[in-house]
Tab-separated table of C-alpha atoms and ligand atoms in Angstrom:
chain	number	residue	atom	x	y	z
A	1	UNK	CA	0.000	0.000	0.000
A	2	UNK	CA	1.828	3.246	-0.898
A	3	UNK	CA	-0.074	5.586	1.653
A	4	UNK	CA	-0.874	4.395	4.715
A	5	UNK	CA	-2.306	7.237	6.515
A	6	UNK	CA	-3.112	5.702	9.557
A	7	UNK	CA	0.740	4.362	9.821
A	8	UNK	CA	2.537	7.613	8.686
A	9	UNK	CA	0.165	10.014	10.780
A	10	UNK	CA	1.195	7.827	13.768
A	11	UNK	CA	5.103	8.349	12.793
A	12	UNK	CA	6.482	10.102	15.611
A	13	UNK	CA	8.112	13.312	14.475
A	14	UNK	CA	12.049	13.367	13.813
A	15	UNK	CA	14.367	15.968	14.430
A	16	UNK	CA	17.538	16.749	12.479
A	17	UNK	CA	20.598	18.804	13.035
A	18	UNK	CA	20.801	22.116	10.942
A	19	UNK	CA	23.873	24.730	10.122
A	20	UNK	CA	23.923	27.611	7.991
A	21	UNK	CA	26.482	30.441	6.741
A	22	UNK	CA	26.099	33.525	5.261
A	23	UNK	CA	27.425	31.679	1.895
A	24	UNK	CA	24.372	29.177	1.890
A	25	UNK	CA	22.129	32.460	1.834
A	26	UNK	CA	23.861	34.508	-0.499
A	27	UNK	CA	23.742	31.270	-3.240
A	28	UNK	CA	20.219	30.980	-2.163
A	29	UNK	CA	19.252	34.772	-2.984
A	30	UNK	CA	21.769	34.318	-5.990
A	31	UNK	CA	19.064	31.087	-7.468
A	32	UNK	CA	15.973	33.562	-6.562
A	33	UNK	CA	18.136	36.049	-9.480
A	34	UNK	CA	18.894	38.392	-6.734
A	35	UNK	CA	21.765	40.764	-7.438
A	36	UNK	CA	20.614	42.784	-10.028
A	37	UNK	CA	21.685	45.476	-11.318
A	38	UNK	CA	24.859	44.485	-9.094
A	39	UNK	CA	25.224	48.213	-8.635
A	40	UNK	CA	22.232	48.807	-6.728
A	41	UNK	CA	22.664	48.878	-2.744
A	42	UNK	CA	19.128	47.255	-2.499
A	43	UNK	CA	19.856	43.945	-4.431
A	44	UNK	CA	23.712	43.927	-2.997
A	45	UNK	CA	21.890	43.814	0.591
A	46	UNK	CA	20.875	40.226	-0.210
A	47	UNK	CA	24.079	38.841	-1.928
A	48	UNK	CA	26.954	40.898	-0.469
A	49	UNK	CA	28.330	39.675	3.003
A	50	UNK	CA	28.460	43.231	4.489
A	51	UNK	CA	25.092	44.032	6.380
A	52	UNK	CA	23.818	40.849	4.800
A	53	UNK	CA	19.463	40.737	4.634
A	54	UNK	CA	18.069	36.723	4.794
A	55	UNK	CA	14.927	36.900	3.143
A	56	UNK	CA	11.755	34.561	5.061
A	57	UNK	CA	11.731	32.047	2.273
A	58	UNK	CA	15.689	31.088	3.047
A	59	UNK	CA	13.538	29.262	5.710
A	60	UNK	CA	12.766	26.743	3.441
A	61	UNK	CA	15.816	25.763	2.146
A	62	UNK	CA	17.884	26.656	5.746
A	63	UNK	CA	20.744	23.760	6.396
A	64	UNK	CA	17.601	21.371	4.400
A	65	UNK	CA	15.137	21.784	6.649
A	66	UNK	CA	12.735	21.050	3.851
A	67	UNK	CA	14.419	18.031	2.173
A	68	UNK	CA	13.025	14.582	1.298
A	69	UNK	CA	12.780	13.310	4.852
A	70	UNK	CA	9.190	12.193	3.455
A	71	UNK	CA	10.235	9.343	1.887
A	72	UNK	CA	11.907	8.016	4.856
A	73	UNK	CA	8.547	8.789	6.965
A	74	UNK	CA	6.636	4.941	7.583
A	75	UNK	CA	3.361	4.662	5.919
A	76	UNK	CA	4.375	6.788	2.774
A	77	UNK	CA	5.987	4.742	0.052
A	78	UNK	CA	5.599	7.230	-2.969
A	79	UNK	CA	7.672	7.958	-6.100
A	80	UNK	CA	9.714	11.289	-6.594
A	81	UNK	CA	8.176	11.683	-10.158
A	82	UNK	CA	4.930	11.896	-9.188
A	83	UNK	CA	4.821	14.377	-6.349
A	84	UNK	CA	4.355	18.289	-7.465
A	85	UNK	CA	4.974	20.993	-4.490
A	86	UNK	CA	1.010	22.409	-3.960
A	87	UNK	CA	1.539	24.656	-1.044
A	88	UNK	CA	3.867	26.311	1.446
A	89	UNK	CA	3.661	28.667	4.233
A	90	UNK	CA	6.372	30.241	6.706
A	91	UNK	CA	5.585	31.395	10.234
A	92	UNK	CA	8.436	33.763	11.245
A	93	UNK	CA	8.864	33.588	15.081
A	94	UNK	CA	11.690	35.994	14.958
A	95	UNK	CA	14.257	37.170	12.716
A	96	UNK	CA	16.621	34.753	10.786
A	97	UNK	CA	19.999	34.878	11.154
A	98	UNK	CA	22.861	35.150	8.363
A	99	UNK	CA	24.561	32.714	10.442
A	100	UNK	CA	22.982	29.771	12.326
A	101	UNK	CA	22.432	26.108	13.608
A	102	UNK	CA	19.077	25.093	15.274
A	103	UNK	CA	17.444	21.878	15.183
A	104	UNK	CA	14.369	20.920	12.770
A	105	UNK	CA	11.487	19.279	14.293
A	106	UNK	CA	9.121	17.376	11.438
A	107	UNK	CA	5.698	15.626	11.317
A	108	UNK	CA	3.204	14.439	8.676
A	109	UNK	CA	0.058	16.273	9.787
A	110	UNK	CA	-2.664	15.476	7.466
A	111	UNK	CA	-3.309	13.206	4.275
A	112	UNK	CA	-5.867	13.994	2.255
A	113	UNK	CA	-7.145	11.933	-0.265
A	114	UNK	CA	-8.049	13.839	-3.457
A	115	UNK	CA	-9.479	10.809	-5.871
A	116	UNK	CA	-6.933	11.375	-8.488
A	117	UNK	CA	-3.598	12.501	-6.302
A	118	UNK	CA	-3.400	12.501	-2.418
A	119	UNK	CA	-2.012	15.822	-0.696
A	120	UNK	CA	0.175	15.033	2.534
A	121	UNK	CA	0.698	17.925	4.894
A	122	UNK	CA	3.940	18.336	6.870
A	123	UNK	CA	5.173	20.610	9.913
A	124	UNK	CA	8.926	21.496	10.532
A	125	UNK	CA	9.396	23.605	13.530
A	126	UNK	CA	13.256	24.869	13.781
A	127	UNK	CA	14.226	26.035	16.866
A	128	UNK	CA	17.368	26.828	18.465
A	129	UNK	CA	19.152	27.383	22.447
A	130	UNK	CA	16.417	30.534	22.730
A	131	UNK	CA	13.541	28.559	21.434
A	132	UNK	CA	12.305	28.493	17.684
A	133	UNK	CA	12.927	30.718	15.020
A	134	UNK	CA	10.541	29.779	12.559
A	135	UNK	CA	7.911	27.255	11.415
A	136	UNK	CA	7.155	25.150	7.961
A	137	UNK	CA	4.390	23.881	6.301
A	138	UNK	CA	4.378	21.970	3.434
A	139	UNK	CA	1.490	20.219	1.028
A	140	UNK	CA	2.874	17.580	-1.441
A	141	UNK	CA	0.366	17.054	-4.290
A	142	UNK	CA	1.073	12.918	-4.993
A	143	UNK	CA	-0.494	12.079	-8.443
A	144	UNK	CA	-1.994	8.865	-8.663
A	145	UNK	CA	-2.178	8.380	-5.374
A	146	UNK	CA	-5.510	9.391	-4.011
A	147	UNK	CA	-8.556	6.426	-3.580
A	148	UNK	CA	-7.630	5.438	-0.308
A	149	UNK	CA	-10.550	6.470	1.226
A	150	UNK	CA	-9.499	9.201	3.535
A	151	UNK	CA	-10.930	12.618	4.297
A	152	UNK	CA	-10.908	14.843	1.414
A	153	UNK	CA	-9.625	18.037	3.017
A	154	UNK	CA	-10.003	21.596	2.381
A	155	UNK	CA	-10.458	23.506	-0.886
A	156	UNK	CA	-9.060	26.632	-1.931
A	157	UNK	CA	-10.389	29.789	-1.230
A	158	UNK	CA	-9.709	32.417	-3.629
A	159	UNK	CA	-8.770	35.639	-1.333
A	160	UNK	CA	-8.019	38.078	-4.468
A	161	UNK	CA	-9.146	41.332	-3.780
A	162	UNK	CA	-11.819	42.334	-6.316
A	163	UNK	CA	-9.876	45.435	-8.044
A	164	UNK	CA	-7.111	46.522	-9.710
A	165	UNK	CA	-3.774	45.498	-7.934
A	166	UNK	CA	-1.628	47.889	-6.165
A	167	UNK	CA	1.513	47.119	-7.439
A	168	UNK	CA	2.620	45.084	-10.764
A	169	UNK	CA	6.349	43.845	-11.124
A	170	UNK	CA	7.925	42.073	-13.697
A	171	UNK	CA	10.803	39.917	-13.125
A	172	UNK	CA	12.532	38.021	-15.751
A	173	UNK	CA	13.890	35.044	-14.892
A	174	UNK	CA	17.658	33.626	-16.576
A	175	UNK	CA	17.367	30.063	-18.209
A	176	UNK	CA	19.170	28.707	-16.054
A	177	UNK	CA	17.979	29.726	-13.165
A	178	UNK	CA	16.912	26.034	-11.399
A	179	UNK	CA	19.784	24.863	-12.149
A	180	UNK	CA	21.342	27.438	-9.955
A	181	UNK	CA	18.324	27.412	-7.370
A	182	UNK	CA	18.852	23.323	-6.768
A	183	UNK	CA	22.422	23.839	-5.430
A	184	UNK	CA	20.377	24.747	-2.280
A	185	UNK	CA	19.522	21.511	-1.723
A	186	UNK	CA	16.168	21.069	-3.742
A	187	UNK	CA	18.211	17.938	-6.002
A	188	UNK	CA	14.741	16.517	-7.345
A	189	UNK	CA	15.706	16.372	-11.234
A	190	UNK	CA	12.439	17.380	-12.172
A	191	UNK	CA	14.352	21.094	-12.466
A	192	UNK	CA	17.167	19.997	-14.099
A	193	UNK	CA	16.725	16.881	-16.474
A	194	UNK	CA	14.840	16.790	-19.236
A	195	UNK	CA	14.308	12.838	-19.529
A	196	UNK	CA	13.073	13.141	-15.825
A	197	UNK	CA	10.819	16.119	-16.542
A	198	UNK	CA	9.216	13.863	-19.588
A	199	UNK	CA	8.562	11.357	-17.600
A	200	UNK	CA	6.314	13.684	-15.096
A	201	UNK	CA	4.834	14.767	-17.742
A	202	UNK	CA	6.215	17.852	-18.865
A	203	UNK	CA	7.893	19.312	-21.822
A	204	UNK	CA	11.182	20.505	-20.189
A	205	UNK	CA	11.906	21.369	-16.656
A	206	UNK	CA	10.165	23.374	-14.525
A	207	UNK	CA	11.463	25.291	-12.097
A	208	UNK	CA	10.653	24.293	-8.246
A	209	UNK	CA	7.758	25.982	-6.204
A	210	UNK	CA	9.982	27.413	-4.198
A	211	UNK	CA	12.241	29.127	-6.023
A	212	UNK	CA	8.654	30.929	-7.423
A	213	UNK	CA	7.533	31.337	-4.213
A	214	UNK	CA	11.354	33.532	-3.219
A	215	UNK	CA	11.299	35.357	-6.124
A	216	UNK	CA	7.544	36.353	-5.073
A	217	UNK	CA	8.418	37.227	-2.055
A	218	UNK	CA	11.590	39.313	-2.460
A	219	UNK	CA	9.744	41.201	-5.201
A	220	UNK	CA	6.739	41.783	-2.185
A	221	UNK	CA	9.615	42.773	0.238
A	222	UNK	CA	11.075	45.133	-2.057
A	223	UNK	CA	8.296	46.657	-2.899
A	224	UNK	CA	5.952	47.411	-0.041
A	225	UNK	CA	8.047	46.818	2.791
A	226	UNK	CA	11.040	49.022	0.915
A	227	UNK	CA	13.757	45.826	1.594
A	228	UNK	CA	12.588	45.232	5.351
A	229	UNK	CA	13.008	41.506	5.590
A	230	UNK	CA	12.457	41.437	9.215
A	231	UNK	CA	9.303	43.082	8.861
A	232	UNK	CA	8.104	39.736	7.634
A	233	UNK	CA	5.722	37.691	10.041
A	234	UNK	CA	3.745	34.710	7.687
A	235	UNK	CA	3.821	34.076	4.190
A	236	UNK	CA	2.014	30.979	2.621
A	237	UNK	CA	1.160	30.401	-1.140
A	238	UNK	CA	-0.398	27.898	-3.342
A	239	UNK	CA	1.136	25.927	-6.360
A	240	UNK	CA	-1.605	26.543	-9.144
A	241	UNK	CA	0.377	26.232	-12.064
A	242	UNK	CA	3.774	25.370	-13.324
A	243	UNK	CA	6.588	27.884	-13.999
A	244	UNK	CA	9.561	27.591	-16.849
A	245	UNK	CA	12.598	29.099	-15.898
A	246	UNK	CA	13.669	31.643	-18.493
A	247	UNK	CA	9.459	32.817	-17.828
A	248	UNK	CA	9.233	36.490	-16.895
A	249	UNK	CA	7.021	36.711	-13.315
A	250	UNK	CA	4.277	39.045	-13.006
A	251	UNK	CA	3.937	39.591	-9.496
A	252	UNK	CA	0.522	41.674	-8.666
A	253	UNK	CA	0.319	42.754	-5.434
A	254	UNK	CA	-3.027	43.898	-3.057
A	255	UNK	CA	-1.331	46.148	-0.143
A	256	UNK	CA	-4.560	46.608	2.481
A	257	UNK	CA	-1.800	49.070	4.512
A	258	UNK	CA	-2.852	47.338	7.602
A	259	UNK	CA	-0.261	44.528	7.319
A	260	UNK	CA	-1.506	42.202	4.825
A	261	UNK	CA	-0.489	41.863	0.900
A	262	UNK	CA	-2.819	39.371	-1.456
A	263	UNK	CA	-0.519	38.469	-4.038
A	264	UNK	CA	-0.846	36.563	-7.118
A	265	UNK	CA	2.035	35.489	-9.556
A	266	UNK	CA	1.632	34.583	-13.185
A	267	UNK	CA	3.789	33.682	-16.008
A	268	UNK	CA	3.786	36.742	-18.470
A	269	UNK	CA	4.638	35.278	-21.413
A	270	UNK	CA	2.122	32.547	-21.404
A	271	UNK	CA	-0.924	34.797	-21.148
A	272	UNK	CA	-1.101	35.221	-17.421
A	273	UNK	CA	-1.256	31.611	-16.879
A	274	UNK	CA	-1.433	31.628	-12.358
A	275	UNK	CA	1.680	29.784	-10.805
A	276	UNK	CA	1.357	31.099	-7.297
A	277	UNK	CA	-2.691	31.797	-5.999
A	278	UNK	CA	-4.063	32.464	-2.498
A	279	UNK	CA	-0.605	34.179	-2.075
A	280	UNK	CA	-0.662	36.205	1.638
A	281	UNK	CA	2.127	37.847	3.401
A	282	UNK	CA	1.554	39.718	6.770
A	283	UNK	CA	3.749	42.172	7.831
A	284	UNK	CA	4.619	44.106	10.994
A	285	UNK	CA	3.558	47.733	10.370
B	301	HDC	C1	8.600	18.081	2.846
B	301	HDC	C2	8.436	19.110	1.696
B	301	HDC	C3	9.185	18.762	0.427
B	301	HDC	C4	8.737	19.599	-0.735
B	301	HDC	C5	9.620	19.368	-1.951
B	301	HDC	C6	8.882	19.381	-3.213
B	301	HDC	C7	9.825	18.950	-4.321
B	301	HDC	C8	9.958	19.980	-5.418
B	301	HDC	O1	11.195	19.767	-6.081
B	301	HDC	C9	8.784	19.789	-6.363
B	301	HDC	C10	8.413	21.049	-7.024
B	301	HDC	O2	8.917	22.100	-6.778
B	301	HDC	S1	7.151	20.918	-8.191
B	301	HDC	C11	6.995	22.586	-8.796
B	301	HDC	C12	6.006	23.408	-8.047
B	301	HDC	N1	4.661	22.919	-8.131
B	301	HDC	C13	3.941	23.008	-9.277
B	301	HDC	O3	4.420	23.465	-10.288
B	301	HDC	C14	2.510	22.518	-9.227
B	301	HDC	C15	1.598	23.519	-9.875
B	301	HDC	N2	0.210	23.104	-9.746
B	301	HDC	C16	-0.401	22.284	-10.633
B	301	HDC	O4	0.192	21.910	-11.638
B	301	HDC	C17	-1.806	21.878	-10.344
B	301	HDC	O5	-2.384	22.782	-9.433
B	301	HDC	C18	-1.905	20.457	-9.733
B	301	HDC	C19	-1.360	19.403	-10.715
B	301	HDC	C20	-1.131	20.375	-8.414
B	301	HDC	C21	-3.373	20.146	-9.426
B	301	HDC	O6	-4.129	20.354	-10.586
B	301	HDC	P1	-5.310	19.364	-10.983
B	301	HDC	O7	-4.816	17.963	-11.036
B	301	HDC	O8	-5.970	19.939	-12.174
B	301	HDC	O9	-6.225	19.440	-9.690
B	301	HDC	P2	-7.687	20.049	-9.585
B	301	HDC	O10	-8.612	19.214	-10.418
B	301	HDC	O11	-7.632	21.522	-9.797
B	301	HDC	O12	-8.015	19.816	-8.047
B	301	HDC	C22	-8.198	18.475	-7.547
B	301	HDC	C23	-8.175	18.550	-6.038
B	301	HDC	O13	-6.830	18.799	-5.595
B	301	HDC	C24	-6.773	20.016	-4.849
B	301	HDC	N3	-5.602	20.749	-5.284
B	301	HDC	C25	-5.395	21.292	-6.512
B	301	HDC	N4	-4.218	21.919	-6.541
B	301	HDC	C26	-3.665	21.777	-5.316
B	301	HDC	C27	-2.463	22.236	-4.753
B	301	HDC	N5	-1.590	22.975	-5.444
B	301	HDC	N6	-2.187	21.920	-3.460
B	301	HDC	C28	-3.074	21.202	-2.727
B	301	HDC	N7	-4.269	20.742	-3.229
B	301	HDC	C29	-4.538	21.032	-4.509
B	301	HDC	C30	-8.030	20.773	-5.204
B	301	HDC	O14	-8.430	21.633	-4.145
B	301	HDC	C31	-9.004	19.664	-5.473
B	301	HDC	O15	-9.559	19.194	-4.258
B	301	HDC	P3	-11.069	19.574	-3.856
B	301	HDC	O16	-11.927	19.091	-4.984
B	301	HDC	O17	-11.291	18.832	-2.579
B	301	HDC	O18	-11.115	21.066	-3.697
């Protein structure tokens, strides 16, 4: 039986070591396409050691506190090429360091069983000596999967404001730009190898969720909070659509001034097709 929910929501939660540098976060702003134009004070903030800025969404890829630890969790005995990213948030307990080591806490939460795919929530709580700095959630969207017979879960709820956005950017993405993002740890060769990527059903690679959901948020942080990555508190998206790198993102943003931004992200060049929906970040004002 690939999912057994019953076993793998009974799987006690297992904690692993992590350590960071200031290195790991400047390659990690470096795969978001950080940096330029390499003159600019603003983008050197996030890529130049002095008075380094860690954006929220290094949380995610932070000594690999995200990883693959799923397929090691009992009950779940799932293939890589089937699993899509469908959702992510970040709590922010307090700010992240340049420089750190803190242990990861992780648990399957829910399983959901979709028909077609199953959707398996996790929780990773990192915490360090003064107690924990941030918190993960994950949903993994496993095709073929679903008929189990489990609880179907929640839907989406589209939170869009109904007007005009606030703010448009555009950011163009380089080609190669997964293949830069995965030296952060995300190896899955879905981003990198075309053979894999056929095989999942797609006509080249795509580039991973998260590396969408950084660039998002940088271009929120830059924006409306004016390069304030501490001002940060929660930030959680949906995966709605794939993303090629080489795409340019249209990130439109919904600023109520009160400390929450509704943003959505779309692929510009492929009619506005929605890669990142239900996109909130709250903010300290
Ligand atoms: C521990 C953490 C490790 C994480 C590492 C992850 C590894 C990474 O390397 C992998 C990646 O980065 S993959 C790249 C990023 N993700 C994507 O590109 C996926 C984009 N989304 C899609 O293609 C579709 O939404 C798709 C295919 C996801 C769904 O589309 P459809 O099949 O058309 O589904 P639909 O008919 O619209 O809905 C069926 C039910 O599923 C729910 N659902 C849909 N999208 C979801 C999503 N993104 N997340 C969670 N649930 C989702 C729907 O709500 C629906 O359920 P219900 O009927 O109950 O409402």
């Amino acid at each position: 039986m690939p999912i057994d929910p019953d076993k793998a929501l009974a799987a006690p939660a297992t904690s692993v070591e992590l350590a960071w540098s200031p290195k790991d976060v400047q390659l990690y702003h470096l795969g978001l396409g950080a940096g330029v134009p390499a003159t600019d004070p603003a983008e050197l903030a996030y890529v130049y050691e002095k008075d380094l800025s860690v954006l929220p969404t290094f949380a995610v890829v932070a000594g690999g506190a995200l990883g693959f630890s799923l397929f090691e969790n009992p009950g779940i005995d799932i293939q890589l090429v089937n699993i899509l990213h469908g959702g992510q948030s970040i709590t922010v307990h307090r700010a992240i360091p340049a420089t750190g080591q803190a242990t990861a806490t992780a648990r399957v939460t829910d399983i959901w069983d979709k028909g077609k795919a199953a959707v398996i929530r996790t929780e990773s709580v990192i915490a360090d000596a003064d107690g924990p700095i941030w918190t993960n959630h994950s949903q993994i969207f496993v095709r073929g999967e679903g008929g189990f017979g489990g609880e179907r879960g929640p839907s989406a709820v589209d939170s869009t404001p109904d007007r005009e956005p606030d703010h448009v950017v555009e950011v163009k993405t380089l080609e190669q730009l997964a293949l830069i993002y995965r030296l952060s740890g995300d190896w899955n060769p879905l981003h990198a190898d075309p053979e894999f990527a056929a095989m999942a059903g797609f006509d080249r690679p795509i580039l991973h969720g998260l590396c969408s959901y950084g660039i998002t948020c940088k271009a929120v942080v830059d924006t409306v909070l004016g390069g304030d990555v501490t001002r940060v508190t929660e930030y959680s998206t949906r995966f709605a659509g794939v993303f090629f790198p080489g795409e340019t993102m249209r990130v439109k943003m919904w600023d109520d001034g009160a400390g929450r931004v509704d943003v959505v992200s779309t692929s510009a060049e492929r009619d506005d097709a929605v890669v990142l929906a239900n996109t909130v970040l709250t903010y300290k004002v």
